[in-house]
Amino acid sequence: MIKANLNSGTLKVLALTCSLFLFTSAQAAKKDLEQEITIKSQRQSADLKNKIASYLDNVSIQQGSISITADIVKVFSSIDKNSGEKTDTYLAKGNPAVFQQKLEDGSLIKLQADEITYIPNANMITISGNALVKQAGSEVRGNEITYNTLSEKLEAQGSENQSVTTVLQPTILKKQKETYEKSKAEKTSDKVVDKKSEKKGNGSDN
């Protein structure tokens, strides 16, 4: 197990290394974003005037392979005056609230925190308070983490008393190194073949 504490002077870390180590070989199931959203809970209420729906106790939300479990979820709806497009913002709270999505390689990415804000139209998730992301045995911890379900870009932010911590499994690093070396070898092989083809073509011209 390898740990990396990233002290954030600006309190914000663009987790490019996290993206490389955690998400390079896996692409999100884009079809999830086109599926309908189903919400189940023990209690539900709605403020129709202010367009706020509340779901309480054992809340579960499903959208394709995407799932959210929480104690409380509030959905704030708004309509863009210019485009007429409806946007829903899901605010989930729990101990912890959990977001999961199956990636195309079959593995799961799991985000959990005291609070989750999910905006499907923007493909954005923000988790805050004891925020933790797990994928393929590796993890990232911070005070606040944002994740784009479409681009798979991750951004972690610490607090004044807390740095961002990344834990990478040696087996993951070894696999990525092997993949990189294999890709490098294939590119070198392609170049050799191209040069041979070029020489053969020049020879035939003469």
Coordinates of C-alpha atoms in Angstrom, one line a residue:
M1 CA 0.0 0.0 0.0
I2 CA 1.4 3.4 -1.0
K3 CA 0.1 6.6 0.7
A4 CA 0.6 10.1 -0.6
N5 CA -0.3 13.1 1.4
L6 CA -0.9 16.2 -0.8
N7 CA -0.7 19.3 1.4
S8 CA -2.8 21.9 -0.4
G9 CA -1.6 25.4 0.1
T10 CA -4.5 26.7 -2.0
L11 CA -6.7 24.0 -0.5
K12 CA -7.4 22.7 -4.0
V13 CA -5.7 19.9 -5.8
L14 CA -6.4 19.0 -9.5
A15 CA -6.0 15.3 -9.0
L16 CA -4.4 14.5 -12.4
T17 CA -2.4 11.8 -10.8
C18 CA -5.5 10.4 -9.2
S19 CA -7.1 10.4 -12.7
L20 CA -4.2 8.6 -14.2
F21 CA -3.9 5.9 -11.5
L22 CA -7.6 5.4 -10.9
F23 CA -9.4 5.9 -14.1
T24 CA -7.2 5.6 -17.2
S25 CA -8.3 2.1 -18.0
A26 CA -12.0 2.5 -17.3
Q27 CA -14.6 4.6 -19.1
A28 CA -17.9 5.4 -17.5
A29 CA -21.0 3.7 -18.9
K30 CA -22.3 6.7 -20.8
K31 CA -25.7 5.1 -21.3
D32 CA -26.4 5.6 -17.6
L33 CA -26.9 9.3 -18.2
E34 CA -29.7 8.5 -20.6
Q35 CA -31.7 6.3 -18.2
E36 CA -34.7 7.4 -16.1
I37 CA -34.1 8.1 -12.4
T38 CA -36.1 6.0 -9.8
I39 CA -36.3 7.1 -6.2
K40 CA -37.5 5.0 -3.3
S41 CA -37.9 6.0 0.4
Q42 CA -40.0 5.4 3.5
R43 CA -41.4 8.9 3.4
Q44 CA -41.8 11.5 0.6
S45 CA -43.1 15.1 0.6
A46 CA -43.2 17.9 -2.0
D47 CA -43.2 21.7 -1.9
L48 CA -44.8 22.3 -5.3
K49 CA -44.6 26.1 -5.1
N50 CA -40.8 26.1 -4.6
K51 CA -40.3 22.9 -6.7
I52 CA -38.6 21.0 -3.9
A53 CA -39.2 17.3 -3.3
S54 CA -38.0 15.6 -0.1
Y55 CA -37.3 11.9 0.4
L56 CA -36.7 10.6 3.9
D57 CA -35.5 7.3 5.5
N58 CA -33.7 4.5 3.6
V59 CA -33.5 6.6 0.4
S60 CA -32.2 4.8 -2.7
I61 CA -31.8 6.4 -6.1
Q62 CA -31.2 4.4 -9.3
Q63 CA -30.2 5.6 -12.8
G64 CA -28.8 2.7 -14.9
S65 CA -25.8 1.4 -13.0
I66 CA -25.6 4.6 -10.9
S67 CA -27.0 4.3 -7.4
I68 CA -27.2 6.7 -4.4
T69 CA -28.2 5.6 -0.9
A70 CA -28.8 8.2 1.9
D71 CA -30.9 9.1 4.9
I72 CA -32.3 12.2 3.4
V73 CA -32.4 13.4 -0.2
K74 CA -33.8 16.8 -1.4
V75 CA -34.4 17.4 -5.1
F76 CA -34.4 21.1 -6.2
S77 CA -35.9 21.7 -9.7
S78 CA -35.4 24.7 -11.9
I79 CA -36.2 25.7 -15.4
D80 CA -33.9 27.8 -17.6
K81 CA -35.9 30.7 -18.9
N82 CA -34.1 30.9 -22.2
S83 CA -33.8 27.2 -23.2
G84 CA -36.8 25.9 -21.2
E85 CA -34.5 23.0 -20.0
K86 CA -35.3 21.5 -16.6
T87 CA -32.4 20.9 -14.2
D88 CA -32.6 18.8 -11.0
T89 CA -30.1 19.1 -8.2
Y90 CA -30.0 16.1 -5.8
L91 CA -28.8 16.9 -2.3
A92 CA -28.2 13.7 -0.3
K93 CA -27.2 13.4 3.3
G94 CA -26.2 10.3 5.3
N95 CA -23.8 8.6 7.6
P96 CA -22.5 8.3 5.1
A97 CA -24.3 9.0 1.8
V98 CA -23.0 6.7 -0.9
F99 CA -22.8 7.1 -4.7
Q100 CA -21.8 4.2 -6.9
Q101 CA -21.4 3.7 -10.7
K102 CA -20.3 0.6 -12.7
L103 CA -17.6 1.3 -15.2
E104 CA -17.3 -0.3 -18.6
D105 CA -14.6 -2.7 -17.4
G106 CA -17.1 -4.1 -14.8
S107 CA -15.5 -2.4 -11.8
L108 CA -17.2 0.0 -9.4
I109 CA -16.3 3.6 -8.5
K110 CA -17.7 4.5 -5.1
L111 CA -17.9 8.0 -3.6
Q112 CA -19.1 8.5 0.0
A113 CA -19.4 11.5 2.3
D114 CA -21.6 13.2 4.8
E115 CA -23.2 15.1 1.9
I116 CA -23.5 14.5 -1.8
T117 CA -24.7 16.9 -4.4
Y118 CA -25.5 15.4 -7.8
I119 CA -26.5 17.3 -10.9
P120 CA -27.3 14.7 -13.7
N121 CA -27.6 17.3 -16.5
A122 CA -24.1 18.6 -15.7
N123 CA -22.7 15.1 -15.0
M124 CA -21.3 16.5 -11.8
I125 CA -21.0 15.1 -8.3
T126 CA -19.7 17.0 -5.3
I127 CA -19.1 15.1 -2.0
S128 CA -18.1 16.9 1.2
G129 CA -17.4 16.0 4.8
N130 CA -15.2 12.9 5.3
A131 CA -15.2 12.5 1.5
L132 CA -13.8 9.3 0.1
V133 CA -13.5 7.8 -3.4
K134 CA -12.7 4.1 -3.9
Q135 CA -11.9 2.4 -7.2
A136 CA -10.0 -0.8 -8.1
G137 CA -8.5 -1.0 -4.6
S138 CA -7.2 2.5 -4.5
E139 CA -8.7 5.5 -2.7
V140 CA -8.6 9.3 -2.4
R141 CA -9.6 11.1 0.8
G142 CA -10.3 14.8 1.3
N143 CA -12.7 17.4 2.8
E144 CA -14.4 17.9 -0.6
I145 CA -14.1 15.9 -3.9
T146 CA -15.8 16.6 -7.2
Y147 CA -16.2 14.0 -9.9
N148 CA -17.5 14.3 -13.5
T149 CA -19.3 11.1 -14.5
L150 CA -18.8 11.8 -18.2
S151 CA -15.1 12.8 -18.4
E152 CA -14.1 10.9 -15.2
K153 CA -12.1 13.9 -14.0
L154 CA -11.6 14.1 -10.3
E155 CA -10.7 17.1 -8.1
A156 CA -9.9 16.9 -4.4
Q157 CA -9.8 19.6 -1.9
G158 CA -8.4 19.6 1.7
S159 CA -9.0 21.9 4.6
E160 CA -6.7 23.9 6.8
N161 CA -6.2 20.9 9.1
Q162 CA -6.5 18.1 6.6
S163 CA -4.5 17.3 3.5
V164 CA -5.7 15.2 0.6
T165 CA -4.6 11.6 0.9
T166 CA -4.2 9.2 -2.0
V167 CA -3.7 5.5 -1.4
L168 CA -2.5 3.4 -4.4
Q169 CA -2.2 -0.4 -4.4
P170 CA 1.1 -1.7 -5.7
T171 CA -0.7 -4.3 -7.8
I172 CA -2.5 -1.4 -9.6
L173 CA 0.7 0.5 -10.2
K174 CA 2.4 -2.7 -11.5
K175 CA -0.5 -3.4 -13.9
Q176 CA -0.4 0.2 -15.2
K177 CA 3.4 0.0 -15.7
E178 CA 2.9 -3.2 -17.7
T179 CA 0.2 -1.6 -19.8
Y180 CA 2.4 1.5 -20.4
E181 CA 5.4 -0.6 -21.4
K182 CA 3.3 -2.8 -23.7
S183 CA 1.9 0.3 -25.4
K184 CA 5.4 1.7 -25.8
A185 CA 6.7 -1.5 -27.3
E186 CA 3.8 -1.7 -29.8
K187 CA 4.5 1.9 -30.9
T188 CA 8.2 1.1 -31.4
S189 CA 7.2 -2.1 -33.4
D190 CA 4.9 0.0 -35.6
K191 CA 7.7 2.5 -36.3
V192 CA 10.0 -0.4 -37.4
V193 CA 7.4 -1.8 -39.7
D194 CA 6.8 1.6 -41.2
K195 CA 10.5 2.1 -41.9
K196 CA 10.8 -1.4 -43.5
S197 CA 7.8 -0.6 -45.7
E198 CA 9.3 2.7 -46.7
K199 CA 12.6 1.1 -47.7
K200 CA 10.8 -1.6 -49.6
G201 CA 8.8 1.0 -51.5
N202 CA 11.9 3.0 -52.3
G203 CA 13.6 -0.1 -53.6
S204 CA 10.8 -0.9 -55.9
D205 CA 10.9 2.6 -57.4
N206 CA 14.5 2.1 -58.4

